[in-house]
Tab-separated table of C-alpha atoms in Angstrom:
chain	number	residue	atom	x	y	z
A	256	UNK	CA	0.000	0.000	0.000
A	257	UNK	CA	1.334	3.433	-0.880
A	258	UNK	CA	1.952	5.611	2.165
A	259	UNK	CA	3.942	8.757	1.419
A	260	UNK	CA	4.015	12.506	1.935
A	261	UNK	CA	4.821	15.265	-0.572
A	262	UNK	CA	6.025	18.622	0.734
A	263	UNK	CA	4.313	21.646	-0.855
A	264	UNK	CA	5.483	24.288	1.609
A	265	UNK	CA	8.183	24.364	4.287
A	266	UNK	CA	8.530	28.017	5.306
A	267	UNK	CA	7.308	29.601	8.517
A	268	UNK	CA	5.230	32.769	8.895
A	269	UNK	CA	5.926	34.369	5.488
A	270	UNK	CA	6.780	33.131	2.000
A	271	UNK	CA	10.387	33.606	0.926
A	272	UNK	CA	12.127	33.079	-2.381
A	273	UNK	CA	11.840	29.376	-3.278
A	274	UNK	CA	9.962	28.519	-0.061
A	275	UNK	CA	6.231	28.659	0.667
A	276	UNK	CA	4.169	28.421	3.863
A	277	UNK	CA	3.290	25.036	5.255
A	278	UNK	CA	1.340	22.496	3.214
A	279	UNK	CA	1.747	18.764	2.648
A	280	UNK	CA	-0.042	16.067	0.655
A	281	UNK	CA	-0.420	12.631	2.219
A	282	UNK	CA	-1.075	9.661	-0.068
A	283	UNK	CA	-2.541	6.663	1.737
A	284	UNK	CA	-3.491	3.859	-0.643
A	285	UNK	CA	-4.086	6.410	-3.450
A	286	UNK	CA	-6.414	8.499	-1.306
A	287	UNK	CA	-5.071	12.040	-1.023
A	288	UNK	CA	-5.225	14.226	2.082
A	289	UNK	CA	-3.957	17.785	2.583
A	290	UNK	CA	-2.164	18.695	5.813
A	291	UNK	CA	-2.314	22.450	6.427
A	292	UNK	CA	-2.864	24.827	3.543
A	293	UNK	CA	-0.578	27.833	3.479
A	294	UNK	CA	-0.687	30.644	0.962
A	295	UNK	CA	0.401	29.650	-2.556
A	296	UNK	CA	-0.525	25.992	-2.143
A	297	UNK	CA	-2.411	25.919	-5.461
A	298	UNK	CA	0.616	27.200	-7.352
A	299	UNK	CA	2.626	24.418	-5.759
A	300	UNK	CA	0.128	21.818	-6.962
A	301	UNK	CA	0.478	23.158	-10.502
A	302	UNK	CA	4.253	23.359	-10.212
A	303	UNK	CA	4.587	19.732	-9.149
A	304	UNK	CA	1.902	18.293	-11.445
A	305	UNK	CA	-0.585	17.435	-8.690
A	306	UNK	CA	-4.380	17.700	-8.912
A	307	UNK	CA	-6.561	19.486	-6.377
A	308	UNK	CA	-9.537	17.407	-7.525
A	309	UNK	CA	-7.988	14.307	-5.951
A	310	UNK	CA	-7.901	15.808	-2.464
A	311	UNK	CA	-10.754	14.533	-0.305
A	312	UNK	CA	-9.940	16.108	3.067
A	313	UNK	CA	-7.777	18.723	4.731
A	314	UNK	CA	-6.387	18.755	8.275
A	315	UNK	CA	-5.670	22.265	9.632
A	316	UNK	CA	-3.427	22.377	12.691
A	317	UNK	CA	-4.199	25.907	13.916
A	318	UNK	CA	-5.338	29.341	12.856
A	319	UNK	CA	-2.113	31.173	12.192
A	320	UNK	CA	-2.339	32.350	8.619
A	321	UNK	CA	0.692	30.489	7.285
A	322	UNK	CA	-1.207	27.270	7.944
A	323	UNK	CA	-4.595	28.050	6.411
A	324	UNK	CA	-4.594	31.211	4.255
A	325	UNK	CA	-4.574	29.062	1.109
A	326	UNK	CA	-7.745	27.193	2.039
A	327	UNK	CA	-10.399	29.643	0.849
A	328	UNK	CA	-8.691	29.823	-2.535
A	329	UNK	CA	-8.532	26.042	-2.818
A	330	UNK	CA	-12.200	25.631	-1.931
A	331	UNK	CA	-13.180	28.335	-4.411
A	332	UNK	CA	-11.149	26.794	-7.222
A	333	UNK	CA	-12.718	23.381	-6.675
A	334	UNK	CA	-16.129	25.079	-6.830
A	335	UNK	CA	-15.272	26.862	-10.093
A	336	UNK	CA	-13.951	23.615	-11.555
A	337	UNK	CA	-17.309	21.920	-10.949
A	338	UNK	CA	-16.519	19.708	-7.988
A	339	UNK	CA	-19.595	17.897	-6.654
A	340	UNK	CA	-17.877	15.339	-4.427
A	341	UNK	CA	-18.108	16.228	-0.691
A	342	UNK	CA	-15.009	17.634	0.984
A	343	UNK	CA	-13.994	17.125	4.616
A	344	UNK	CA	-12.305	19.794	6.736
A	345	UNK	CA	-10.787	18.998	10.125
A	346	UNK	CA	-9.682	22.053	12.080
A	347	UNK	CA	-10.331	24.448	14.971
A	348	UNK	CA	-14.002	25.371	15.386
A	349	UNK	CA	-13.578	29.089	14.488
A	350	UNK	CA	-12.356	28.076	11.028
A	351	UNK	CA	-15.934	27.205	10.070
A	352	UNK	CA	-17.050	30.771	10.847
A	353	UNK	CA	-14.099	32.216	8.902
A	354	UNK	CA	-14.996	30.212	5.802
A	355	UNK	CA	-18.703	30.988	6.053
A	356	UNK	CA	-17.962	34.722	6.286
A	357	UNK	CA	-15.725	34.544	3.200
A	358	UNK	CA	-18.412	32.790	1.193
A	359	UNK	CA	-21.153	35.083	2.495
A	360	UNK	CA	-19.463	38.295	1.391
A	361	UNK	CA	-18.350	36.873	-1.950
A	362	UNK	CA	-21.901	35.599	-2.539
A	363	UNK	CA	-20.577	32.084	-3.134
A	364	UNK	CA	-22.724	28.985	-2.803
A	365	UNK	CA	-20.479	25.956	-3.210
A	366	UNK	CA	-21.522	23.242	-5.640
A	367	UNK	CA	-20.319	20.607	-3.195
A	368	UNK	CA	-20.941	19.821	0.457
A	369	UNK	CA	-18.376	20.593	3.154
A	370	UNK	CA	-18.265	18.215	6.100
A	371	UNK	CA	-16.613	20.252	8.866
A	372	UNK	CA	-15.233	18.435	11.913
A	373	UNK	CA	-14.052	20.686	14.746
A	374	UNK	CA	-10.814	19.708	16.489
A	375	UNK	CA	-9.954	20.514	20.089
A	376	UNK	CA	-6.526	20.948	21.658
A	377	UNK	CA	-7.303	19.366	25.028
A	378	UNK	CA	-6.711	15.612	24.765
A	379	UNK	CA	-5.726	13.374	21.821
A	380	UNK	CA	-8.791	12.182	19.941
A	381	UNK	CA	-9.422	9.954	16.922
A	382	UNK	CA	-11.073	12.292	14.407
A	383	UNK	CA	-11.073	10.176	11.241
A	384	UNK	CA	-11.085	6.499	10.329
A	385	UNK	CA	-11.578	4.495	7.158
A	386	UNK	CA	-10.469	1.095	5.871
A	387	UNK	CA	-6.914	2.332	5.319
A	388	UNK	CA	-5.976	4.437	8.339
A	389	UNK	CA	-6.934	6.287	11.495
A	390	UNK	CA	-6.131	9.924	12.275
A	391	UNK	CA	-5.625	11.102	15.848
A	392	UNK	CA	-4.892	14.594	17.094
A	393	UNK	CA	-1.630	15.430	18.871
A	394	UNK	CA	-2.024	18.173	21.467
A	395	UNK	CA	0.752	20.732	20.976
A	396	UNK	CA	1.825	23.818	22.927
A	397	UNK	CA	1.726	26.904	20.737
A	398	UNK	CA	0.509	30.469	21.286
A	399	UNK	CA	-3.012	29.515	20.209
A	400	UNK	CA	-4.803	26.121	20.323
A	401	UNK	CA	-2.872	23.791	18.033
A	402	UNK	CA	-2.969	20.110	17.172
A	403	UNK	CA	-0.664	17.916	15.220
A	404	UNK	CA	-1.979	14.801	13.500
A	405	UNK	CA	-1.039	11.132	13.783
A	406	UNK	CA	-1.796	9.100	10.645
A	407	UNK	CA	-1.666	5.350	11.318
A	408	UNK	CA	-2.133	2.610	8.730
A	409	UNK	CA	-4.614	-0.153	9.383
A	410	UNK	CA	-3.160	-3.651	9.618
A	411	UNK	CA	-3.394	-5.229	6.181
A	412	UNK	CA	-4.643	-8.747	5.419
A	413	UNK	CA	-2.196	-11.626	5.279
A	414	UNK	CA	-0.177	-12.185	2.091
A	415	UNK	CA	-0.859	-15.292	0.030
A	416	UNK	CA	1.979	-17.621	-0.955
A	417	UNK	CA	0.773	-18.002	-4.529
A	418	UNK	CA	3.249	-20.682	-5.579
A	419	UNK	CA	2.206	-23.044	-2.783
A	420	UNK	CA	-1.495	-22.389	-3.296
A	421	UNK	CA	-1.185	-23.194	-6.997
A	422	UNK	CA	1.016	-26.230	-6.397
A	423	UNK	CA	-1.530	-27.701	-3.957
A	424	UNK	CA	-4.498	-26.779	-6.185
A	425	UNK	CA	-6.256	-24.706	-3.529
A	426	UNK	CA	-9.405	-23.241	-5.128
A	427	UNK	CA	-9.267	-19.448	-5.571
A	428	UNK	CA	-12.614	-18.990	-3.830
A	429	UNK	CA	-10.830	-19.789	-0.551
A	430	UNK	CA	-8.217	-17.057	-0.983
A	431	UNK	CA	-10.235	-14.279	0.745
A	432	UNK	CA	-10.671	-16.479	3.825
A	433	UNK	CA	-6.979	-17.263	3.908
A	434	UNK	CA	-6.138	-13.556	3.714
A	435	UNK	CA	-8.249	-13.100	6.846
A	436	UNK	CA	-6.057	-15.614	8.681
A	437	UNK	CA	-8.542	-18.480	8.861
A	438	UNK	CA	-7.736	-22.190	8.824
A	439	UNK	CA	-9.933	-24.102	6.387
A	440	UNK	CA	-11.332	-27.561	5.868
A	441	UNK	CA	-11.951	-28.420	2.209
A	442	UNK	CA	-14.686	-30.747	0.981
A	443	UNK	CA	-13.304	-34.214	1.556
A	444	UNK	CA	-11.753	-33.266	4.877
A	445	UNK	CA	-8.400	-31.794	3.822
A	446	UNK	CA	-7.228	-29.266	6.429
A	447	UNK	CA	-5.618	-26.055	5.197
A	448	UNK	CA	-3.393	-24.550	7.885
A	449	UNK	CA	-3.233	-20.825	7.278
A	450	UNK	CA	0.406	-20.328	8.279
A	451	UNK	CA	1.496	-22.756	5.567
A	452	UNK	CA	-0.113	-20.735	2.785
A	453	UNK	CA	0.138	-17.123	3.931
A	454	UNK	CA	2.605	-14.652	5.404
A	455	UNK	CA	1.867	-11.952	7.932
A	456	UNK	CA	1.500	-8.467	6.461
A	457	UNK	CA	3.944	-5.702	7.311
A	458	UNK	CA	3.512	-3.872	10.593
A	459	UNK	CA	1.365	-0.743	10.172
A	460	UNK	CA	3.320	2.478	9.643
A	461	UNK	CA	2.672	5.781	11.344
A	462	UNK	CA	3.268	9.388	10.229
A	463	UNK	CA	3.227	12.039	12.927
A	464	UNK	CA	2.892	15.676	11.923
A	465	UNK	CA	3.996	18.086	14.642
A	466	UNK	CA	3.141	21.584	13.594
A	467	UNK	CA	4.131	24.714	15.552
A	468	UNK	CA	4.949	23.870	19.153
A	469	UNK	CA	7.134	24.511	22.131
A	470	UNK	CA	9.351	21.458	22.663
A	471	UNK	CA	8.068	20.914	26.202
A	472	UNK	CA	7.723	17.117	26.058
A	473	UNK	CA	3.990	17.064	26.776
A	474	UNK	CA	3.158	15.369	23.463
A	475	UNK	CA	5.864	12.691	23.446
A	476	UNK	CA	3.580	9.763	24.277
A	477	UNK	CA	1.344	10.633	21.316
A	478	UNK	CA	4.210	10.211	18.846
A	479	UNK	CA	6.238	7.436	20.439
A	480	UNK	CA	7.748	4.866	18.014
A	481	UNK	CA	6.379	6.587	14.922
A	482	UNK	CA	7.763	5.503	11.555
A	483	UNK	CA	8.254	9.062	10.333
A	484	UNK	CA	8.091	12.224	12.375
A	485	UNK	CA	7.649	15.618	10.772
A	486	UNK	CA	8.610	18.216	13.336
A	487	UNK	CA	8.853	21.954	12.976
A	488	UNK	CA	12.408	23.306	13.338
A	489	UNK	CA	11.978	27.036	12.941
A	490	UNK	CA	15.324	28.136	14.380
A	491	UNK	CA	18.869	27.033	15.027
A	492	UNK	CA	19.526	26.308	18.686
A	493	UNK	CA	21.500	29.541	19.094
A	494	UNK	CA	18.061	31.180	19.017
A	495	UNK	CA	16.523	28.827	21.575
A	496	UNK	CA	15.313	31.800	23.645
A	497	UNK	CA	13.529	33.185	20.596
A	498	UNK	CA	12.020	29.752	19.985
A	499	UNK	CA	10.772	29.595	23.559
A	500	UNK	CA	9.301	33.093	23.390
A	501	UNK	CA	7.382	32.328	20.194
A	502	UNK	CA	6.461	28.746	21.203
A	503	UNK	CA	8.545	27.190	18.465
A	504	UNK	CA	11.253	24.531	18.256
A	505	UNK	CA	14.901	24.515	17.212
A	506	UNK	CA	16.464	21.946	14.887
A	507	UNK	CA	18.410	20.513	17.815
A	508	UNK	CA	15.279	20.172	19.916
A	509	UNK	CA	13.382	18.478	17.073
A	510	UNK	CA	16.177	15.914	16.799
A	511	UNK	CA	16.091	15.349	20.552
A	512	UNK	CA	12.352	14.717	20.342
A	513	UNK	CA	12.854	12.171	17.525
A	514	UNK	CA	15.531	10.364	19.517
A	515	UNK	CA	13.489	10.343	22.718
A	516	UNK	CA	10.359	8.874	21.111
A	517	UNK	CA	12.222	6.294	19.036
A	518	UNK	CA	11.160	7.608	15.647
A	519	UNK	CA	12.577	5.765	12.653
A	520	UNK	CA	12.998	8.907	10.543
A	521	UNK	CA	12.774	12.667	11.104
A	522	UNK	CA	11.738	15.377	8.659
A	523	UNK	CA	12.320	18.959	9.765
A	524	UNK	CA	10.516	21.947	8.296
A	525	UNK	CA	8.768	25.270	9.016
A	526	UNK	CA	12.029	27.127	8.549
A	527	UNK	CA	12.383	30.787	9.518
A	528	UNK	CA	12.746	33.209	6.619
A	529	UNK	CA	16.044	34.370	8.147
A	530	UNK	CA	17.714	31.212	6.795
A	531	UNK	CA	18.615	31.517	3.121
A	532	UNK	CA	20.312	28.126	3.170
A	533	UNK	CA	18.956	25.232	5.205
A	534	UNK	CA	22.155	23.201	5.551
A	535	UNK	CA	22.985	24.519	9.057
A	536	UNK	CA	19.592	23.370	10.369
A	537	UNK	CA	20.106	19.898	8.942
A	538	UNK	CA	23.650	19.680	10.281
A	539	UNK	CA	22.491	20.689	13.744
A	540	UNK	CA	19.775	18.009	13.811
A	541	UNK	CA	22.179	15.347	12.535
A	542	UNK	CA	24.386	15.805	15.589
A	543	UNK	CA	21.614	14.199	17.638
A	544	UNK	CA	19.519	12.107	15.226
A	545	UNK	CA	21.253	10.525	12.253
A	546	UNK	CA	18.226	9.677	10.119
A	547	UNK	CA	17.114	13.282	9.562
A	548	UNK	CA	16.175	14.967	6.298
A	549	UNK	CA	15.015	18.424	5.320
A	550	UNK	CA	11.384	18.712	4.228
A	551	UNK	CA	12.142	20.070	0.768
A	552	UNK	CA	9.343	21.358	-1.435
A	553	UNK	CA	8.473	19.033	-4.298
A	554	UNK	CA	10.066	16.024	-2.628
A	555	UNK	CA	8.048	12.926	-1.809
A	556	UNK	CA	9.056	10.836	1.202
A	557	UNK	CA	7.986	7.208	1.623
A	558	UNK	CA	6.800	6.572	5.157
């Protein structure tokens, strides 16, 4: 099953040359989800050959503009392009009022239905679930109510050992039952032991998205042992006081978080506009956590 994230924006607060405010696309089994929606997100879709029409839901972490100012434009474009398929929005409750006011004063009646689900930054909650994954909020510590999101794959069915099934002439109509892990008895009394004809599926993977937050450790249990952790790294650690004042994280602190929770891989992003080159932030994180990469716009990372 495909499980990957494409970075559309990696800048904090304001756009800078060659970097845009936060936005990511998550592909889970060819279903596409948007994580935050900063200004310029639509241009990024065009730039990287991605289609807005394939997005079925958006998860907004908080109501600072660099994380949602692109949303009204996206919704309007989908309306103008004739979308009729419903669209889900997960985000802070006041976002619903913001969107309704925009549509009211532009005299816009969307062609499609919006299913708005309000998030709360009090305790972690499961806010979405389908056959492929669950999504749970991560309670973060920023200047306004903020949640990250934990995307966890569902356990897949067992894998068939096709060669053995064919060699033993096991009828194909029994394959779905074998995938479910059942032992079978064929007509005539032959016993089919599941372990002899199937293999266990891979362990489910988990992508944790930690948007703007003070690195205070309160959210560590929510992200423990994640496969890939995206964590904001707005500043170098020489500006740790500035990070604390603004409720942000340094590259060093993000790496310490990844190491503490046992993450397999770390992506750092949400870079301050003061940094024209990002190499120093990566180098700082690598001193603590070896498997770190920069969240570079246009890049797709397998989870």
